[in-house]
Amino acid sequence: MMLIVAALAIFLLSSFFSLVLSSGYGKSNSFNSAMSILGAFTGLTGAACGIWSGGKFLPLTHKFWAHYLYLDYLSHFFLFVVFLTILFVSVYSIDYLKPYREKKSLSFFWFNFHMLSFSMCAVLLSKNAALFILFWELMAFSSYFLVMTDHKAGHVRHAGFIYLCANGIGALFLIAAFSFISDSSYSFVQTFSHSSLAFFLALAGFGLKAGFIPLHVWLPEAHPAAPGNVSALMSAAMIKMGIYGIFRALSILSPWHSSWGWTMLAIGGLSALLGLIMSLGQKEIKKVLAYSSVENIGIIMIGLGLAVLLFSLKLNELSMAAFCAVLFHVFNHSLFKSLLFMGAGSVLHAAHSGKMDELGGLAGKMPVSASAFLIGSAAAAGLPFLNGFAGEFVIYYAAFSSLQYAETSFSIFAILFLSLAGALGAASFSKMFSAVFQGRPKMKTDRKIEDPGFYMKSAMIFLSSSCLFAGLLPYFSFNFLFSGFNQGFSESRTMLDLSKILLLMSVVYAFSVFLFIILYIARKRIFSKALVSHSVTWDCGYSSEVPRAQYTGSSFSQLLTDFFGKVAGRPGACRSVNGYFPSNFSYAASSRAFFYETLYLPAAEKIKAAALRFSFIQSGNLRLYVFYIFIALAALIIWKI
Amino acid sequence: MENLRILFQILAMLALSPLLFGIINKVKAVFAGRQGRSVFKLYYDIYKLLNRGAVYSNSVTALFKIAPVAILSLTITAALIVPFGGQKGVISFPGDFIFFSYILAMSRFVLILSAMDTASSFEGMGASREAQFAVFSEPVFFMAMITLSKITGQISIYGIFSRLNPSLWVVNAPVLTLLVFSLFILMLCEAARVPFDDPETHLELTMIHEVMILDNSGPDLAYILYASSIKMWIFASFISSIILPRHSDIFWSDCLFYLAGIFLSAVAVAVTESVMARLRLLRVPHFLMAAFSVSVMAFVFQSFKG
């Protein structure tokens, strides 16, 4: 615990430094990153101890602390994820921010970066509604300024505005929810007997941060606008604060209703499927990644819904398993999503473009980034051998195990959502990887494209090896993370079964790798005797290769986007081909933000129109405003009497 | 004895799986009134290819070169989970069919990426189609598994198939028939047969599976051909385990029934291919959704029975 407090102090201190010493150390990347790494490492150690002991290893049991701070397993788990992400992102930032240094002073950036780190941890610790909202808002504003780093571009300001609106509305919901779950000293206790209202308000408020459908609109706007390291931090750690909040609301509120579970299951399924369907139509790497975050939050919500529903049927062990699966996926997602955003950042760094239809063939030029991105993509598609699969497997396991009990039809929905999401995820990520890294470059460029600098590379290498390690040996990460989850559950049969299965899975992986090596050696021996040559790709004898004739990302996903219609993309505008030798032909297709365009934009227009009708109230006349104040005061006095 | 049986099971699968395509071709030839190629044609092909060198495209990366090895090893790994004639699979644990399905998804992912590595538009088309079919075929498998697990109360493949016995057929005949039908369609899709894909076609534009391996040659091609025959074997053995469930404790008779089931499904594939043409590409998702509906129907029948 001391270590976590020390980490918070380091973050606060370095944000202070970066602002005060803005002409000296404050703007230095290496100084700020070093401080951030130091803080994250200190905190990581503390959080790891906390997870292991299930939040019981606490020298700080003084009443004062216990009254204001949550020091339980849940807080430590999320702190672990947050510190881990900050650690890798800080290493990555050293090189990533270099090009920015010539353009502007980075002291304000670093101030916000440290502030975001600080406020995320502080949110996880606060046991007091007022403190929680304070740090929550601090988190919102510091991340807003980070998103606005390139504020000179118009689209960045637009994205920033949407993000600000989402934050504001979310905070309103939260304040409303907290009025039901805090007492007169703002401590978290349920003070209102109708728990469902409080829960749904909290779900909406936290959902705006977590970004599930239909509250996800800010994600695909803010991520492409923000610098790569900021998107990594936001997507891997910050949106998880929303999930933490939902967990917290569940732990405060009782009794639970099965309608909560059904709602979360429906939201989760919708987010997982629509998130991927919309990602298929996107043309920019970071937008695809943002929609993939929506999908993963969806998977997490499916797990949460399943856990609540299983609990309502008194299947406690399976419900605990589903809760573990959710947390496991939170951890795994933070690893592979920060890796993917870092990969996208290196591509932007090198090629100065994130448009998939313009890129291609980068694997040969930037092998490290390509391998890291490949590992991240396979993990994000939930494929075995990587860590994305393990969490999903545990959700599947809980769902399938519950099938033998009565009234578990919800499990069927969970399974079908997950299986569809798995196949769609594979399609979406194979499209992105192949469009960016494989084949031949689709546009000519004079720029020399190469792997990024040492620190960026090492952050990606570390993260991809953690993804591989956690994927190949899920047993270890699972047991490390959940041995302190709940005393009763840790010794239960379900937990033992799960650890056994995860261990067996590693054995199968080992066998598969062994088989791979044997088959590889066999082929090598054949090749040592036979002739191996290189030639052009088979092209039906058509001799001139045109890179533009390749299948692009858009053409790869066209079958699926056409099938899913308007949600996935806008149908292409096509000029028809006439005659035997057509000369003019054009085809244009564009992606779209379905919910933003069809739901939020019209709604915003309507609200604006309605608001304009009342604009006479805001006349700009100072005397009139004083009059309003007078009326308000008078009304208050009358009301009090 | 147990270990010997397991060894026998692996060896039989590895040795006999290329025979499936031979049988299919022979039956198709008989239907068309031709003599047809030898049943052992695929064995000759694989042997021939294993003694050749390879030609690689200039635009490929290391991924393309290791892909065939990865695909074959993943497919064999998946095959080890599937039980053989009522015997326990080599690997068996609760939830193993989830793992099984994702191992195959991994091999599909590798195949798609290896196709995209060649920078060829043909292969891109094939990869795109393969990715699309997977989206619609995955839920079919899971829905079938949900129903089977509901009938038997088990959540491992071995558990499910050891509970299936002839007496279960008496009670659940409509459910199991529907399941066999949807799994048969799934097999046609996964093994790239008519009506999803025509392995006989020679126009790159209309191929799906074949076009993705256009640039593979020599041992690489041999590995992939072998892997797809094993994949066919896996799905056929699902069907065989349902239509001819374990009926006795005598190992050899169980094996015989199991193999008979597998070869019977190969014959059924051949008959299907002889009597119908392939579907238009845009119709394929509809057909897979029909298969999905059939497995949902099986589930509904199952729930209303008891």
PDB file of N, CA and C in Angstrom, chain A residues 374 382-385 389 393 396 400-401 403 412 419-420 423 434 438 501 504-505 508 511-512 516 519 523 526-527 530-535 537-538 540 549-551 556 559 563, chain B residues 50 53-59 63 65 69 74 77 80 93-95 97-99 102 109 113 116-122 124-125 128 135-136 142 150 204 214-215 220 223 289 299:
ATOM      1  N   LEU A 374       1.463  -8.310 -35.679  1.00  0.00           N
ATOM      2  CA  LEU A 374       0.869  -9.615 -35.976  1.00  0.00           C
ATOM      3  C   LEU A 374       0.454 -10.316 -34.689  1.00  0.00           C
ATOM      4  N   GLY A 382      -8.645 -13.102 -30.714  1.00  0.00           N
ATOM      5  CA  GLY A 382      -9.007 -14.151 -29.758  1.00  0.00           C
ATOM      6  C   GLY A 382      -8.507 -15.519 -30.170  1.00  0.00           C
ATOM      7  N   LEU A 383      -7.360 -15.569 -30.849  1.00  0.00           N
ATOM      8  CA  LEU A 383      -6.866 -16.867 -31.318  1.00  0.00           C
ATOM      9  C   LEU A 383      -5.978 -17.528 -30.264  1.00  0.00           C
ATOM     10  N   PRO A 384      -5.966 -18.858 -30.228  1.00  0.00           N
ATOM     11  CA  PRO A 384      -5.148 -19.549 -29.241  1.00  0.00           C
ATOM     12  C   PRO A 384      -3.662 -19.289 -29.460  1.00  0.00           C
ATOM     13  N   PHE A 385      -2.873 -19.646 -28.505  1.00  0.00           N
ATOM     14  CA  PHE A 385      -1.436 -19.387 -28.425  1.00  0.00           C
ATOM     15  C   PHE A 385      -1.175 -17.967 -27.935  1.00  0.00           C
ATOM     16  N   PHE A 389      -7.190 -15.259 -26.158  1.00  0.00           N
ATOM     17  CA  PHE A 389      -8.044 -16.440 -26.154  1.00  0.00           C
ATOM     18  C   PHE A 389      -8.407 -16.866 -24.736  1.00  0.00           C
ATOM     19  N   PHE A 393     -12.004 -17.951 -23.377  1.00  0.00           N
ATOM     20  CA  PHE A 393     -12.237 -19.365 -23.091  1.00  0.00           C
ATOM     21  C   PHE A 393     -12.943 -19.536 -21.754  1.00  0.00           C
ATOM     22  N   TYR A 396     -16.562 -18.753 -22.151  1.00  0.00           N
ATOM     23  CA  TYR A 396     -17.197 -19.899 -22.817  1.00  0.00           C
ATOM     24  C   TYR A 396     -17.405 -21.036 -21.833  1.00  0.00           C
ATOM     25  N   PHE A 400     -20.883 -22.754 -21.059  1.00  0.00           N
ATOM     26  CA  PHE A 400     -21.190 -24.144 -21.403  1.00  0.00           C
ATOM     27  C   PHE A 400     -21.475 -24.972 -20.152  1.00  0.00           C
ATOM     28  N   SER A 401     -20.727 -24.705 -19.055  1.00  0.00           N
ATOM     29  CA  SER A 401     -20.971 -25.486 -17.837  1.00  0.00           C
ATOM     30  C   SER A 401     -22.354 -25.238 -17.288  1.00  0.00           C
ATOM     31  N   LEU A 403     -25.021 -24.835 -18.953  1.00  0.00           N
ATOM     32  CA  LEU A 403     -26.105 -25.337 -19.815  1.00  0.00           C
ATOM     33  C   LEU A 403     -26.868 -26.484 -19.184  1.00  0.00           C
ATOM     34  N   ILE A 412     -26.737 -19.497 -23.944  1.00  0.00           N
ATOM     35  CA  ILE A 412     -26.705 -19.750 -25.384  1.00  0.00           C
ATOM     36  C   ILE A 412     -26.403 -18.467 -26.137  1.00  0.00           C
ATOM     37  N   SER A 419     -18.957 -16.586 -30.369  1.00  0.00           N
ATOM     38  CA  SER A 419     -18.434 -17.305 -31.533  1.00  0.00           C
ATOM     39  C   SER A 419     -18.478 -16.430 -32.773  1.00  0.00           C
ATOM     40  N   LEU A 420     -19.570 -15.659 -32.919  1.00  0.00           N
ATOM     41  CA  LEU A 420     -19.646 -14.748 -34.058  1.00  0.00           C
ATOM     42  C   LEU A 420     -18.556 -13.697 -33.962  1.00  0.00           C
ATOM     43  N   ALA A 423     -15.166 -15.040 -35.144  1.00  0.00           N
ATOM     44  CA  ALA A 423     -14.965 -15.129 -36.592  1.00  0.00           C
ATOM     45  C   ALA A 423     -14.854 -13.745 -37.221  1.00  0.00           C
ATOM     46  N   SER A 434      -3.067  -7.542 -43.200  1.00  0.00           N
ATOM     47  CA  SER A 434      -2.628  -7.766 -44.578  1.00  0.00           C
ATOM     48  C   SER A 434      -2.591  -6.457 -45.352  1.00  0.00           C
ATOM     49  N   GLN A 438       1.324  -6.459 -45.587  1.00  0.00           N
ATOM     50  CA  GLN A 438       1.635  -7.491 -46.573  1.00  0.00           C
ATOM     51  C   GLN A 438       1.510  -6.996 -47.997  1.00  0.00           C
ATOM     52  N   ILE A 501      -7.417 -27.159 -16.635  1.00  0.00           N
ATOM     53  CA  ILE A 501      -7.642 -27.028 -18.075  1.00  0.00           C
ATOM     54  C   ILE A 501      -6.607 -26.098 -18.688  1.00  0.00           C
ATOM     55  N   LEU A 504      -3.382 -27.833 -19.003  1.00  0.00           N
ATOM     56  CA  LEU A 504      -3.429 -28.814 -20.087  1.00  0.00           C
ATOM     57  C   LEU A 504      -3.310 -28.116 -21.450  1.00  0.00           C
ATOM     58  N   MET A 505      -3.899 -26.938 -21.530  1.00  0.00           N
ATOM     59  CA  MET A 505      -3.835 -26.165 -22.760  1.00  0.00           C
ATOM     60  C   MET A 505      -2.380 -25.870 -23.123  1.00  0.00           C
ATOM     61  N   VAL A 508      -0.833 -28.803 -24.683  1.00  0.00           N
ATOM     62  CA  VAL A 508      -1.214 -28.936 -26.086  1.00  0.00           C
ATOM     63  C   VAL A 508      -0.414 -27.962 -26.946  1.00  0.00           C
ATOM     64  N   PHE A 511       2.935 -29.317 -27.465  1.00  0.00           N
ATOM     65  CA  PHE A 511       2.930 -30.394 -28.451  1.00  0.00           C
ATOM     66  C   PHE A 511       2.854 -29.825 -29.863  1.00  0.00           C
ATOM     67  N   SER A 512       2.009 -28.815 -30.029  1.00  0.00           N
ATOM     68  CA  SER A 512       1.819 -28.243 -31.349  1.00  0.00           C
ATOM     69  C   SER A 512       3.105 -27.585 -31.840  1.00  0.00           C
ATOM     70  N   PHE A 516       5.373 -28.579 -35.011  1.00  0.00           N
ATOM     71  CA  PHE A 516       5.775 -27.548 -35.967  1.00  0.00           C
ATOM     72  C   PHE A 516       7.268 -27.667 -36.269  1.00  0.00           C
ATOM     73  N   LEU A 519       8.038 -30.772 -38.398  1.00  0.00           N
ATOM     74  CA  LEU A 519       7.628 -30.618 -39.791  1.00  0.00           C
ATOM     75  C   LEU A 519       8.528 -29.612 -40.511  1.00  0.00           C
ATOM     76  N   ARG A 523      10.888 -30.358 -43.783  1.00  0.00           N
ATOM     77  CA  ARG A 523      10.848 -29.609 -45.042  1.00  0.00           C
ATOM     78  C   ARG A 523      12.232 -29.079 -45.394  1.00  0.00           C
ATOM     79  N   ILE A 526      14.163 -31.681 -47.105  1.00  0.00           N
ATOM     80  CA  ILE A 526      13.761 -31.836 -48.507  1.00  0.00           C
ATOM     81  C   ILE A 526      14.419 -30.753 -49.349  1.00  0.00           C
ATOM     82  N   PHE A 527      14.375 -29.529 -48.825  1.00  0.00           N
ATOM     83  CA  PHE A 527      14.903 -28.394 -49.585  1.00  0.00           C
ATOM     84  C   PHE A 527      16.418 -28.481 -49.762  1.00  0.00           C
ATOM     85  N   ALA A 530      16.637 -30.390 -52.902  1.00  0.00           N
ATOM     86  CA  ALA A 530      15.894 -29.964 -54.082  1.00  0.00           C
ATOM     87  C   ALA A 530      16.171 -28.496 -54.403  1.00  0.00           C
ATOM     88  N   LEU A 531      15.662 -28.096 -55.544  1.00  0.00           N
ATOM     89  CA  LEU A 531      15.914 -26.744 -56.020  1.00  0.00           C
ATOM     90  C   LEU A 531      14.829 -25.795 -55.485  1.00  0.00           C
ATOM     91  N   VAL A 532      15.265 -24.700 -54.849  1.00  0.00           N
ATOM     92  CA  VAL A 532      14.310 -23.695 -54.408  1.00  0.00           C
ATOM     93  C   VAL A 532      14.595 -22.408 -55.157  1.00  0.00           C
ATOM     94  N   SER A 533      13.598 -21.899 -55.860  1.00  0.00           N
ATOM     95  CA  SER A 533      13.854 -20.700 -56.657  1.00  0.00           C
ATOM     96  C   SER A 533      12.807 -19.633 -56.371  1.00  0.00           C
ATOM     97  N   HIS A 534      13.074 -18.452 -56.855  1.00  0.00           N
ATOM     98  CA  HIS A 534      12.150 -17.340 -56.654  1.00  0.00           C
ATOM     99  C   HIS A 534      11.667 -16.823 -57.991  1.00  0.00           C
ATOM    100  N   SER A 535      10.409 -16.402 -58.002  1.00  0.00           N
ATOM    101  CA  SER A 535       9.861 -15.897 -59.248  1.00  0.00           C
ATOM    102  C   SER A 535       8.743 -14.917 -58.917  1.00  0.00           C
ATOM    103  N   THR A 537       4.774 -13.642 -58.522  1.00  0.00           N
ATOM    104  CA  THR A 537       3.523 -14.248 -58.090  1.00  0.00           C
ATOM    105  C   THR A 537       2.747 -14.709 -59.313  1.00  0.00           C
ATOM    106  N   TRP A 538       2.021 -15.820 -59.194  1.00  0.00           N
ATOM    107  CA  TRP A 538       1.240 -16.327 -60.322  1.00  0.00           C
ATOM    108  C   TRP A 538       0.217 -15.281 -60.750  1.00  0.00           C
ATOM    109  N   CYS A 540      -1.454 -15.525 -64.064  1.00  0.00           N
ATOM    110  CA  CYS A 540      -2.062 -15.996 -65.307  1.00  0.00           C
ATOM    111  C   CYS A 540      -1.223 -15.625 -66.522  1.00  0.00           C
ATOM    112  N   ALA A 549      -3.213  -3.177 -58.526  1.00  0.00           N
ATOM    113  CA  ALA A 549      -4.215  -4.203 -58.824  1.00  0.00           C
ATOM    114  C   ALA A 549      -4.416  -5.148 -57.650  1.00  0.00           C
ATOM    115  N   GLN A 550      -3.651  -4.953 -56.586  1.00  0.00           N
ATOM    116  CA  GLN A 550      -3.796  -5.850 -55.433  1.00  0.00           C
ATOM    117  C   GLN A 550      -5.153  -5.713 -54.767  1.00  0.00           C
ATOM    118  N   TYR A 551      -5.450  -6.726 -53.989  1.00  0.00           N
ATOM    119  CA  TYR A 551      -6.634  -6.633 -53.160  1.00  0.00           C
ATOM    120  C   TYR A 551      -6.334  -5.686 -52.003  1.00  0.00           C
ATOM    121  N   PHE A 556     -10.975  -6.517 -49.505  1.00  0.00           N
ATOM    122  CA  PHE A 556     -10.976  -7.738 -48.686  1.00  0.00           C
ATOM    123  C   PHE A 556     -12.254  -7.840 -47.868  1.00  0.00           C
ATOM    124  N   LEU A 559     -17.102  -8.168 -49.156  1.00  0.00           N
ATOM    125  CA  LEU A 559     -18.178  -9.167 -49.068  1.00  0.00           C
ATOM    126  C   LEU A 559     -18.954  -9.004 -47.772  1.00  0.00           C
ATOM    127  N   PHE A 563     -22.683  -7.322 -47.041  1.00  0.00           N
ATOM    128  CA  PHE A 563     -23.699  -8.150 -46.403  1.00  0.00           C
ATOM    129  C   PHE A 563     -24.358  -7.409 -45.249  1.00  0.00           C
TER     130      PHE A 563
ATOM    131  N   LEU B  50       6.482 -34.045 -52.184  1.00  0.00           N
ATOM    132  CA  LEU B  50       7.469 -34.038 -51.104  1.00  0.00           C
ATOM    133  C   LEU B  50       8.886 -34.204 -51.624  1.00  0.00           C
ATOM    134  N   GLY B  53      11.381 -29.408 -55.175  1.00  0.00           N
ATOM    135  CA  GLY B  53      11.770 -28.132 -54.575  1.00  0.00           C
ATOM    136  C   GLY B  53      10.563 -27.227 -54.564  1.00  0.00           C
ATOM    137  N   ALA B  54      10.784 -25.924 -54.412  1.00  0.00           N
ATOM    138  CA  ALA B  54       9.644 -25.020 -54.382  1.00  0.00           C
ATOM    139  C   ALA B  54      10.002 -23.722 -55.094  1.00  0.00           C
ATOM    140  N   VAL B  55       8.974 -23.041 -55.580  1.00  0.00           N
ATOM    141  CA  VAL B  55       9.161 -21.708 -56.172  1.00  0.00           C
ATOM    142  C   VAL B  55       8.435 -20.716 -55.287  1.00  0.00           C
ATOM    143  N   TYR B  56       9.145 -19.701 -54.850  1.00  0.00           N
ATOM    144  CA  TYR B  56       8.516 -18.694 -53.999  1.00  0.00           C
ATOM    145  C   TYR B  56       8.364 -17.388 -54.767  1.00  0.00           C
ATOM    146  N   SER B  57       7.300 -16.704 -54.473  1.00  0.00           N
ATOM    147  CA  SER B  57       7.094 -15.410 -55.109  1.00  0.00           C
ATOM    148  C   SER B  57       8.064 -14.383 -54.524  1.00  0.00           C
ATOM    149  N   ASN B  58       8.369 -13.370 -55.307  1.00  0.00           N
ATOM    150  CA  ASN B  58       9.314 -12.355 -54.840  1.00  0.00           C
ATOM    151  C   ASN B  58       8.755 -11.495 -53.722  1.00  0.00           C
ATOM    152  N   SER B  59       7.438 -11.446 -53.628  1.00  0.00           N
ATOM    153  CA  SER B  59       6.878 -10.498 -52.666  1.00  0.00           C
ATOM    154  C   SER B  59       6.557 -11.132 -51.325  1.00  0.00           C
ATOM    155  N   LEU B  63       6.482 -15.230 -43.263  1.00  0.00           N
ATOM    156  CA  LEU B  63       5.169 -15.749 -42.874  1.00  0.00           C
ATOM    157  C   LEU B  63       4.655 -16.772 -43.876  1.00  0.00           C
ATOM    158  N   LYS B  65       6.350 -18.616 -45.790  1.00  0.00           N
ATOM    159  CA  LYS B  65       7.150 -19.844 -45.823  1.00  0.00           C
ATOM    160  C   LYS B  65       6.846 -20.761 -44.645  1.00  0.00           C
ATOM    161  N   VAL B  69       3.619 -25.182 -42.764  1.00  0.00           N
ATOM    162  CA  VAL B  69       4.047 -25.994 -41.627  1.00  0.00           C
ATOM    163  C   VAL B  69       3.102 -25.751 -40.458  1.00  0.00           C
ATOM    164  N   LEU B  74      -1.157 -27.363 -36.787  1.00  0.00           N
ATOM    165  CA  LEU B  74      -2.380 -26.979 -36.082  1.00  0.00           C
ATOM    166  C   LEU B  74      -3.509 -27.957 -36.379  1.00  0.00           C
ATOM    167  N   THR B  77      -3.000 -31.076 -34.482  1.00  0.00           N
ATOM    168  CA  THR B  77      -3.323 -30.847 -33.070  1.00  0.00           C
ATOM    169  C   THR B  77      -4.821 -30.893 -32.844  1.00  0.00           C
ATOM    170  N   LEU B  80      -6.282 -34.337 -32.791  1.00  0.00           N
ATOM    171  CA  LEU B  80      -6.031 -35.174 -31.610  1.00  0.00           C
ATOM    172  C   LEU B  80      -7.127 -35.031 -30.559  1.00  0.00           C
ATOM    173  N   PHE B  93     -10.473 -32.484 -22.394  1.00  0.00           N
ATOM    174  CA  PHE B  93     -10.751 -31.774 -21.144  1.00  0.00           C
ATOM    175  C   PHE B  93     -12.079 -31.054 -21.310  1.00  0.00           C
ATOM    176  N   PRO B  94     -12.707 -30.645 -20.211  1.00  0.00           N
ATOM    177  CA  PRO B  94     -13.986 -29.936 -20.340  1.00  0.00           C
ATOM    178  C   PRO B  94     -13.801 -28.668 -21.180  1.00  0.00           C
ATOM    179  N   GLY B  95     -14.666 -28.490 -22.143  1.00  0.00           N
ATOM    180  CA  GLY B  95     -14.563 -27.308 -23.003  1.00  0.00           C
ATOM    181  C   GLY B  95     -13.588 -27.493 -24.136  1.00  0.00           C
ATOM    182  N   PHE B  97     -13.994 -28.652 -27.074  1.00  0.00           N
ATOM    183  CA  PHE B  97     -14.448 -28.320 -28.445  1.00  0.00           C
ATOM    184  C   PHE B  97     -14.330 -26.822 -28.730  1.00  0.00           C
ATOM    185  N   ILE B  98     -14.336 -26.001 -27.667  1.00  0.00           N
ATOM    186  CA  ILE B  98     -14.080 -24.576 -27.871  1.00  0.00           C
ATOM    187  C   ILE B  98     -12.653 -24.413 -28.373  1.00  0.00           C
ATOM    188  N   PHE B  99     -11.765 -25.083 -27.661  1.00  0.00           N
ATOM    189  CA  PHE B  99     -10.354 -25.048 -28.011  1.00  0.00           C
ATOM    190  C   PHE B  99     -10.142 -25.571 -29.431  1.00  0.00           C
ATOM    191  N   TYR B 102     -11.189 -23.101 -32.036  1.00  0.00           N
ATOM    192  CA  TYR B 102     -10.289 -21.957 -32.154  1.00  0.00           C
ATOM    193  C   TYR B 102      -8.940 -22.339 -32.743  1.00  0.00           C
ATOM    194  N   PHE B 109      -6.726 -18.452 -40.046  1.00  0.00           N
ATOM    195  CA  PHE B 109      -6.108 -17.129 -39.982  1.00  0.00           C
ATOM    196  C   PHE B 109      -4.741 -17.151 -40.667  1.00  0.00           C
ATOM    197  N   LEU B 113      -3.633 -15.124 -44.103  1.00  0.00           N
ATOM    198  CA  LEU B 113      -2.497 -14.208 -44.154  1.00  0.00           C
ATOM    199  C   LEU B 113      -1.459 -14.679 -45.159  1.00  0.00           C
ATOM    200  N   MET B 116      -2.600 -13.569 -48.472  1.00  0.00           N
ATOM    201  CA  MET B 116      -2.469 -12.129 -48.674  1.00  0.00           C
ATOM    202  C   MET B 116      -1.010 -11.724 -48.867  1.00  0.00           C
ATOM    203  N   ASP B 117      -0.099 -12.593 -48.434  1.00  0.00           N
ATOM    204  CA  ASP B 117       1.317 -12.274 -48.522  1.00  0.00           C
ATOM    205  C   ASP B 117       1.824 -12.213 -49.956  1.00  0.00           C
ATOM    206  N   THR B 118       1.096 -12.862 -50.868  1.00  0.00           N
ATOM    207  CA  THR B 118       1.621 -12.969 -52.223  1.00  0.00           C
ATOM    208  C   THR B 118       1.334 -11.753 -53.069  1.00  0.00           C
ATOM    209  N   ALA B 119       0.545 -10.824 -52.574  1.00  0.00           N
ATOM    210  CA  ALA B 119       0.184  -9.613 -53.312  1.00  0.00           C
ATOM    211  C   ALA B 119      -0.607  -9.942 -54.573  1.00  0.00           C
ATOM    212  N   SER B 120      -1.222 -11.122 -54.617  1.00  0.00           N
ATOM    213  CA  SER B 120      -1.979 -11.493 -55.808  1.00  0.00           C
ATOM    214  C   SER B 120      -3.461 -11.199 -55.576  1.00  0.00           C
ATOM    215  N   SER B 121      -4.105 -10.631 -56.604  1.00  0.00           N
ATOM    216  CA  SER B 121      -5.525 -10.307 -56.435  1.00  0.00           C
ATOM    217  C   SER B 121      -6.367 -11.560 -56.311  1.00  0.00           C
ATOM    218  N   PHE B 122      -5.983 -12.609 -57.071  1.00  0.00           N
ATOM    219  CA  PHE B 122      -6.734 -13.866 -56.999  1.00  0.00           C
ATOM    220  C   PHE B 122      -6.756 -14.387 -55.569  1.00  0.00           C
ATOM    221  N   GLY B 124      -6.202 -12.764 -52.893  1.00  0.00           N
ATOM    222  CA  GLY B 124      -6.974 -11.863 -52.040  1.00  0.00           C
ATOM    223  C   GLY B 124      -8.451 -12.208 -52.069  1.00  0.00           C
ATOM    224  N   MET B 125      -8.946 -12.497 -53.293  1.00  0.00           N
ATOM    225  CA  MET B 125     -10.363 -12.869 -53.425  1.00  0.00           C
ATOM    226  C   MET B 125     -10.668 -14.116 -52.619  1.00  0.00           C
ATOM    227  N   SER B 128     -10.607 -13.368 -48.904  1.00  0.00           N
ATOM    228  CA  SER B 128     -11.777 -12.604 -48.509  1.00  0.00           C
ATOM    229  C   SER B 128     -12.995 -13.513 -48.377  1.00  0.00           C
ATOM    230  N   VAL B 135     -17.358 -16.494 -40.839  1.00  0.00           N
ATOM    231  CA  VAL B 135     -18.272 -15.735 -39.982  1.00  0.00           C
ATOM    232  C   VAL B 135     -19.604 -16.467 -39.859  1.00  0.00           C
ATOM    233  N   PHE B 136     -20.023 -17.113 -40.958  1.00  0.00           N
ATOM    234  CA  PHE B 136     -21.331 -17.765 -40.910  1.00  0.00           C
ATOM    235  C   PHE B 136     -21.249 -19.220 -40.485  1.00  0.00           C
ATOM    236  N   PHE B 142     -21.003 -24.008 -33.105  1.00  0.00           N
ATOM    237  CA  PHE B 142     -21.271 -23.800 -31.681  1.00  0.00           C
ATOM    238  C   PHE B 142     -22.711 -24.138 -31.319  1.00  0.00           C
ATOM    239  N   LYS B 150     -26.360 -30.138 -24.370  1.00  0.00           N
ATOM    240  CA  LYS B 150     -27.620 -30.133 -23.635  1.00  0.00           C
ATOM    241  C   LYS B 150     -28.215 -31.555 -23.568  1.00  0.00           C
ATOM    242  N   GLU B 204      -9.265 -19.277 -61.933  1.00  0.00           N
ATOM    243  CA  GLU B 204      -8.845 -18.697 -60.658  1.00  0.00           C
ATOM    244  C   GLU B 204      -9.942 -17.846 -60.023  1.00  0.00           C
ATOM    245  N   LEU B 214      -2.483 -20.996 -54.543  1.00  0.00           N
ATOM    246  CA  LEU B 214      -1.941 -20.956 -55.904  1.00  0.00           C
ATOM    247  C   LEU B 214      -0.424 -20.883 -55.907  1.00  0.00           C
ATOM    248  N   ASP B 215       0.137 -20.101 -55.002  1.00  0.00           N
ATOM    249  CA  ASP B 215       1.574 -19.875 -55.041  1.00  0.00           C
ATOM    250  C   ASP B 215       2.365 -20.844 -54.178  1.00  0.00           C
ATOM    251  N   ASP B 220       5.477 -27.565 -49.513  1.00  0.00           N
ATOM    252  CA  ASP B 220       4.476 -26.678 -48.922  1.00  0.00           C
ATOM    253  C   ASP B 220       3.077 -27.083 -49.356  1.00  0.00           C
ATOM    254  N   TYR B 223       2.015 -30.295 -47.756  1.00  0.00           N
ATOM    255  CA  TYR B 223       1.560 -30.099 -46.383  1.00  0.00           C
ATOM    256  C   TYR B 223       0.118 -29.603 -46.363  1.00  0.00           C
ATOM    257  N   MET B 289     -26.614 -19.853 -43.194  1.00  0.00           N
ATOM    258  CA  MET B 289     -27.595 -19.428 -42.206  1.00  0.00           C
ATOM    259  C   MET B 289     -28.728 -20.440 -42.120  1.00  0.00           C
ATOM    260  N   PHE B 299     -32.151 -27.637 -31.508  1.00  0.00           N
ATOM    261  CA  PHE B 299     -32.119 -27.253 -30.098  1.00  0.00           C
ATOM    262  C   PHE B 299     -33.533 -27.060 -29.560  1.00  0.00           C
TER     263      PHE B 299
END
